[in-house]
Amino acid sequence: MTDPVRVDVVSDVVCPWCFIGKKRLEQAIALNPDVPVEVHYHPYFLNDWIPPEGISREQYLTTKFGSPERYKEIATRVSAAAAQDGLLYAIDKVSRQPNTTDCHRLIHWADQIGKAPQMKQRLMELYFSEGADLSDKEVLVKAAADIGLDADEVTKKLASDDDLAIVSQRVEQAKSAGIQGVPFFIFDNAYAVSGAQAPEQLAGVIRKVADERKQKAAG
């Protein structure tokens, strides 16, 4: 194979199943070491009603689930699933629910230097494992610097409207395509998988795409 299998991932950085799904996709890619894969990340707003400055986690859970207590059972199950994949979802550390527009801008800028996966991973770790406030510009600048972006440049960009339209447009494109839940994986524009499926299932789709390409090439 000359061209890598393209995987487009629509997800949000505050979506726990997206956190798990990213890890499972990486495991799936590792299961097909002979198949080159190129991953592209696309924005999605799990909670587009959150204001730019974010809200308290308690207010968020009350609005979305009725009360923080109602979310506990779900959170415990998701945290256990994350742990099975070697991830830490520290439920009790999360105190703020951010608007993720700026997070997606960071991922877009990181993509320009080939580091979108690292940026996305860092933001997810900050939120789920460290309980950081992703609506805090200082937190975002530090995260960007951690993966190699220029802190001063990122500070200026975050204070501007740079690429806000691009992020919004891509989110609308996902919704227009009928994507209502994330993570959502699109393989070579041919196959779609919804949800954080098992690595073996994702690996099977990657293998299927690679085999179909070989058959076409063979005529």
Short mmCIF file of C-alpha atoms in Angstrom, two decimals:
data_model
loop_
_atom_site.label_atom_id
_atom_site.label_comp_id
_atom_site.label_asym_id
_atom_site.label_seq_id
_atom_site.Cartn_x
_atom_site.Cartn_y
_atom_site.Cartn_z
CA MET A 1 0.00 0.00 0.00
CA THR A 2 1.24 3.44 -0.87
CA ASP A 3 -1.41 5.75 0.56
CA PRO A 4 -2.34 5.31 4.21
CA VAL A 5 -5.87 4.37 5.24
CA ARG A 6 -7.55 7.61 6.24
CA VAL A 7 -9.50 7.68 9.49
CA ASP A 8 -11.56 10.78 10.27
CA VAL A 9 -12.55 11.07 13.92
CA VAL A 10 -15.36 13.38 15.01
CA SER A 11 -15.17 13.92 18.77
CA ASP A 12 -15.07 16.35 21.67
CA VAL A 13 -12.36 16.65 24.34
CA VAL A 14 -14.85 16.50 27.25
CA CYS A 15 -16.56 13.36 25.99
CA PRO A 16 -15.37 10.41 28.13
CA TRP A 17 -16.13 7.85 25.43
CA CYS A 18 -14.09 9.97 22.99
CA PHE A 19 -11.19 9.76 25.47
CA ILE A 20 -11.59 5.98 25.52
CA GLY A 21 -12.27 5.80 21.78
CA LYS A 22 -9.01 7.57 20.93
CA LYS A 23 -7.06 4.99 22.92
CA ARG A 24 -8.96 2.11 21.32
CA LEU A 25 -8.30 3.48 17.83
CA GLU A 26 -4.58 3.63 18.65
CA GLN A 27 -4.76 0.03 19.84
CA ALA A 28 -6.58 -0.93 16.63
CA ILE A 29 -3.88 0.68 14.51
CA ALA A 30 -1.25 -1.29 16.44
CA LEU A 31 -3.11 -4.52 15.61
CA ASN A 32 -2.45 -3.88 11.90
CA PRO A 33 1.27 -3.00 11.91
CA ASP A 34 1.55 -3.58 8.15
CA VAL A 35 -1.21 -1.06 7.30
CA PRO A 36 -0.25 2.63 7.34
CA VAL A 37 -3.00 4.79 8.86
CA GLU A 38 -3.49 8.55 8.85
CA VAL A 39 -5.83 9.98 11.50
CA HIS A 40 -7.61 13.33 11.19
CA TYR A 41 -9.54 14.90 14.06
CA HIS A 42 -12.70 16.94 13.60
CA PRO A 43 -14.50 19.09 16.19
CA TYR A 44 -17.83 18.40 17.80
CA PHE A 45 -19.65 20.22 20.60
CA LEU A 46 -21.07 17.73 23.08
CA ASN A 47 -22.58 20.67 24.97
CA ASP A 48 -22.97 23.64 22.64
CA TRP A 49 -25.05 25.48 25.25
CA ILE A 50 -22.12 25.97 27.66
CA PRO A 51 -21.08 29.67 27.77
CA PRO A 52 -17.50 30.65 26.76
CA GLU A 53 -16.41 31.03 30.40
CA GLY A 54 -17.71 27.56 31.32
CA ILE A 55 -19.93 26.62 34.27
CA SER A 56 -19.52 24.67 37.47
CA ARG A 57 -19.56 20.89 37.13
CA GLU A 58 -22.44 20.75 39.61
CA GLN A 59 -24.54 23.11 37.52
CA TYR A 60 -23.72 21.13 34.39
CA LEU A 61 -24.63 17.74 35.89
CA THR A 62 -27.84 19.16 37.33
CA THR A 63 -28.85 20.64 33.98
CA LYS A 64 -27.95 17.57 31.93
CA PHE A 65 -28.73 14.68 34.27
CA GLY A 66 -31.03 16.15 36.91
CA SER A 67 -28.45 16.06 39.68
CA PRO A 68 -24.77 15.14 40.28
CA GLU A 69 -25.97 12.00 42.10
CA ARG A 70 -27.76 10.76 38.99
CA TYR A 71 -24.52 10.89 37.05
CA LYS A 72 -22.52 8.91 39.61
CA GLU A 73 -23.60 5.49 38.38
CA ILE A 74 -22.82 6.41 34.77
CA ALA A 75 -19.50 7.97 35.77
CA THR A 76 -18.44 4.90 37.75
CA ARG A 77 -19.13 2.65 34.76
CA VAL A 78 -17.28 4.95 32.34
CA SER A 79 -14.36 5.36 34.75
CA ALA A 80 -14.05 1.57 34.99
CA ALA A 81 -14.08 1.26 31.18
CA ALA A 82 -11.36 3.92 30.95
CA ALA A 83 -9.25 2.09 33.53
CA GLN A 84 -9.44 -1.12 31.47
CA ASP A 85 -7.80 0.81 28.64
CA GLY A 86 -5.12 2.26 30.92
CA LEU A 87 -6.76 5.68 31.24
CA LEU A 88 -7.61 7.65 34.35
CA TYR A 89 -11.03 9.29 34.57
CA ALA A 90 -10.78 11.02 37.96
CA ILE A 91 -14.47 11.84 38.37
CA ASP A 92 -14.08 13.78 41.61
CA LYS A 93 -11.37 16.09 40.25
CA VAL A 94 -13.52 17.67 37.53
CA SER A 95 -14.99 20.90 38.94
CA ARG A 96 -15.62 23.02 35.83
CA GLN A 97 -17.45 22.23 32.61
CA PRO A 98 -15.85 24.19 29.76
CA ASN A 99 -17.02 25.40 26.42
CA THR A 100 -14.62 23.51 24.10
CA THR A 101 -14.40 25.95 21.19
CA ASP A 102 -10.89 27.10 22.15
CA CYS A 103 -9.79 23.50 22.68
CA HIS A 104 -10.76 22.71 19.10
CA ARG A 105 -8.92 25.79 17.90
CA LEU A 106 -5.79 24.47 19.65
CA ILE A 107 -6.18 21.09 17.96
CA HIS A 108 -6.59 22.85 14.60
CA TRP A 109 -3.40 24.85 15.16
CA ALA A 110 -1.51 21.77 16.37
CA ASP A 111 -2.60 19.96 13.21
CA GLN A 112 -0.67 22.53 11.19
CA ILE A 113 2.57 21.17 12.70
CA GLY A 114 1.41 17.54 12.61
CA LYS A 115 0.61 17.33 16.32
CA ALA A 116 -3.19 17.21 16.50
CA PRO A 117 -3.19 13.78 18.25
CA GLN A 118 -0.78 15.03 20.92
CA MET A 119 -2.80 18.20 21.48
CA LYS A 120 -6.06 16.29 21.77
CA GLN A 121 -4.50 13.78 24.17
CA ARG A 122 -3.04 16.51 26.38
CA LEU A 123 -6.36 18.34 26.63
CA MET A 124 -8.23 15.15 27.47
CA GLU A 125 -5.69 14.19 30.12
CA LEU A 126 -5.92 17.66 31.66
CA TYR A 127 -9.70 17.44 31.86
CA PHE A 128 -10.34 13.80 32.77
CA SER A 129 -7.22 12.88 34.74
CA GLU A 130 -6.12 16.18 36.29
CA GLY A 131 -9.42 18.04 36.62
CA ALA A 132 -8.06 21.16 34.90
CA ASP A 133 -10.35 23.99 33.79
CA LEU A 134 -10.20 24.01 29.98
CA SER A 135 -11.94 27.39 29.84
CA ASP A 136 -8.89 28.92 31.55
CA LYS A 137 -6.70 30.50 28.85
CA GLU A 138 -3.53 29.98 30.91
CA VAL A 139 -4.24 26.26 31.11
CA LEU A 140 -4.74 26.13 27.34
CA VAL A 141 -1.55 28.07 26.58
CA LYS A 142 0.48 25.80 28.86
CA ALA A 143 -1.05 22.72 27.19
CA ALA A 144 -0.18 24.09 23.75
CA ALA A 145 3.39 24.82 24.83
CA ASP A 146 3.68 21.31 26.26
CA ILE A 147 3.29 19.80 22.79
CA GLY A 148 5.47 22.31 20.94
CA LEU A 149 3.31 25.27 19.98
CA ASP A 150 4.62 28.78 20.64
CA ALA A 151 3.06 30.08 23.87
CA ASP A 152 3.13 33.76 22.89
CA GLU A 153 1.57 33.08 19.51
CA VAL A 154 -1.16 30.91 21.04
CA THR A 155 -1.91 33.59 23.64
CA LYS A 156 -2.45 36.16 20.86
CA LYS A 157 -4.57 33.79 18.78
CA LEU A 158 -6.80 32.81 21.70
CA ALA A 159 -7.47 36.51 22.35
CA SER A 160 -8.59 36.89 18.72
CA ASP A 161 -11.28 35.32 16.53
CA ASP A 162 -8.72 33.29 14.58
CA ASP A 163 -10.29 30.14 13.13
CA LEU A 164 -13.50 30.40 15.16
CA ALA A 165 -15.42 30.26 11.89
CA ILE A 166 -13.53 27.16 10.74
CA VAL A 167 -14.30 25.27 13.95
CA SER A 168 -17.98 26.27 13.85
CA GLN A 169 -18.25 25.33 10.18
CA ARG A 170 -16.75 21.87 10.78
CA VAL A 171 -19.09 21.21 13.68
CA GLU A 172 -22.05 22.16 11.48
CA GLN A 173 -20.75 19.88 8.71
CA ALA A 174 -20.72 16.96 11.16
CA LYS A 175 -24.28 17.70 12.26
CA SER A 176 -25.41 18.12 8.64
CA ALA A 177 -23.92 14.69 7.91
CA GLY A 178 -26.25 13.28 10.55
CA ILE A 179 -23.67 12.68 13.26
CA GLN A 180 -25.54 12.88 16.56
CA GLY A 181 -23.19 11.02 18.88
CA VAL A 182 -19.43 10.89 19.33
CA PRO A 183 -16.87 9.46 18.92
CA PHE A 184 -17.68 8.82 15.28
CA PHE A 185 -15.08 7.16 13.03
CA ILE A 186 -15.06 7.35 9.23
CA PHE A 187 -12.69 4.99 7.42
CA ASP A 188 -11.53 6.03 3.94
CA ASN A 189 -14.85 7.83 3.38
CA ALA A 190 -16.37 4.38 2.94
CA TYR A 191 -17.23 2.94 6.35
CA ALA A 192 -18.55 4.59 9.49
CA VAL A 193 -18.39 3.33 13.06
CA SER A 194 -20.23 5.07 15.90
CA GLY A 195 -19.06 4.83 19.49
CA ALA A 196 -15.92 3.68 21.28
CA GLN A 197 -15.98 0.18 19.86
CA ALA A 198 -13.45 -2.51 20.80
CA PRO A 199 -9.97 -2.21 19.24
CA GLU A 200 -10.52 -5.51 17.41
CA GLN A 201 -13.64 -4.19 15.72
CA LEU A 202 -11.92 -0.97 14.62
CA ALA A 203 -8.90 -2.98 13.48
CA GLY A 204 -11.22 -5.17 11.41
CA VAL A 205 -12.54 -2.15 9.52
CA ILE A 206 -9.00 -0.91 8.87
CA ARG A 207 -8.06 -4.37 7.54
CA LYS A 208 -11.20 -4.49 5.38
CA VAL A 209 -10.34 -1.15 3.77
CA ALA A 210 -6.75 -2.27 3.15
CA ASP A 211 -7.86 -5.60 1.62
CA GLU A 212 -10.40 -3.90 -0.63
CA ARG A 213 -7.71 -1.55 -1.88
CA LYS A 214 -5.44 -4.50 -2.69
CA GLN A 215 -8.24 -6.18 -4.63
CA LYS A 216 -8.86 -3.02 -6.65
CA ALA A 217 -5.15 -2.61 -7.34
CA ALA A 218 -4.97 -6.21 -8.52
CA GLY A 219 -7.72 -5.45 -10.99
#
